Amino acid sequence: MTATAIVDPTGCGDAFRGAVLYGLERDWPLARCAELGNRVGALKIACAGPQNHRIDRAALGL
């Protein structure tokens, strides 16, 4: 997944880490956790500001 637009990188690392930890907590394979982190980071970079974003699970394509 690639970012559709680079709007604001603030919080992308936090979004990535949060998504990876989400997967690890659910005992997903590390590759799937990293994939989720990359997808969430790509969605985050297209949004302005660091907080209050809603991510549609369907948009993650998992």
CSV table of C-alpha atoms in Angstrom, one decimal:
chain,number,residue,atom,x,y,z
A,1,MET,CA,0.0,0.0,0.0
A,2,THR,CA,1.3,3.4,-0.8
A,3,ALA,CA,0.2,6.7,0.6
A,4,THR,CA,-2.2,8.5,-1.7
A,5,ALA,CA,-1.0,11.9,-0.6
A,6,ILE,CA,1.7,13.1,1.8
A,7,VAL,CA,-0.1,15.6,4.0
A,8,ASP,CA,1.4,15.4,7.5
A,9,PRO,CA,4.0,12.8,8.8
A,10,THR,CA,3.2,13.8,12.4
A,11,GLY,CA,2.2,10.6,14.3
A,12,CYS,CA,3.1,8.1,11.6
A,13,GLY,CA,5.6,6.3,13.8
A,14,ASP,CA,3.1,6.1,16.6
A,15,ALA,CA,0.4,4.8,14.2
A,16,PHE,CA,2.9,2.2,12.9
A,17,ARG,CA,3.9,1.0,16.4
A,18,GLY,CA,0.3,0.9,17.6
A,19,ALA,CA,-0.7,-1.2,14.7
A,20,VAL,CA,2.3,-3.6,15.1
A,21,LEU,CA,1.5,-4.0,18.8
A,22,TYR,CA,-2.2,-4.6,18.0
A,23,GLY,CA,-1.1,-7.5,15.8
A,24,LEU,CA,1.4,-8.9,18.3
A,25,GLU,CA,-1.2,-8.8,21.1
A,26,ARG,CA,-3.3,-11.0,18.9
A,27,ASP,CA,-0.5,-13.5,18.2
A,28,TRP,CA,-0.3,-12.6,14.5
A,29,PRO,CA,2.9,-13.5,12.6
A,30,LEU,CA,5.5,-10.7,12.6
A,31,ALA,CA,5.2,-10.2,8.9
A,32,ARG,CA,1.4,-9.6,9.2
A,33,CYS,CA,2.0,-7.2,12.1
A,34,ALA,CA,4.5,-5.2,10.0
A,35,GLU,CA,2.1,-5.2,7.0
A,36,LEU,CA,-0.6,-3.7,9.2
A,37,GLY,CA,1.8,-1.1,10.6
A,38,ASN,CA,2.9,-0.1,7.1
A,39,ARG,CA,-0.8,0.2,6.0
A,40,VAL,CA,-1.8,2.3,9.0
A,41,GLY,CA,1.2,4.5,8.6
A,42,ALA,CA,0.4,5.1,4.9
A,43,LEU,CA,-3.2,6.0,5.8
A,44,LYS,CA,-2.0,8.3,8.6
A,45,ILE,CA,0.4,10.3,6.4
A,46,ALA,CA,-2.6,11.4,4.3
A,47,CYS,CA,-4.3,13.1,7.3
A,48,ALA,CA,-3.4,16.4,8.9
A,49,GLY,CA,-2.6,16.5,12.6
A,50,PRO,CA,-1.6,13.8,15.0
A,51,GLN,CA,-4.9,12.8,16.6
A,52,ASN,CA,-8.6,11.9,16.2
A,53,HIS,CA,-8.3,9.9,13.0
A,54,ARG,CA,-10.8,7.1,12.2
A,55,ILE,CA,-9.5,4.2,10.1
A,56,ASP,CA,-11.9,2.1,8.1
A,57,ARG,CA,-10.9,-1.5,8.5
A,58,ALA,CA,-11.9,-2.1,4.9
A,59,ALA,CA,-9.4,0.5,3.8
A,60,LEU,CA,-6.6,-1.6,5.3
A,61,GLY,CA,-7.2,-4.4,2.8
A,62,LEU,CA,-6.4,-7.2,5.2
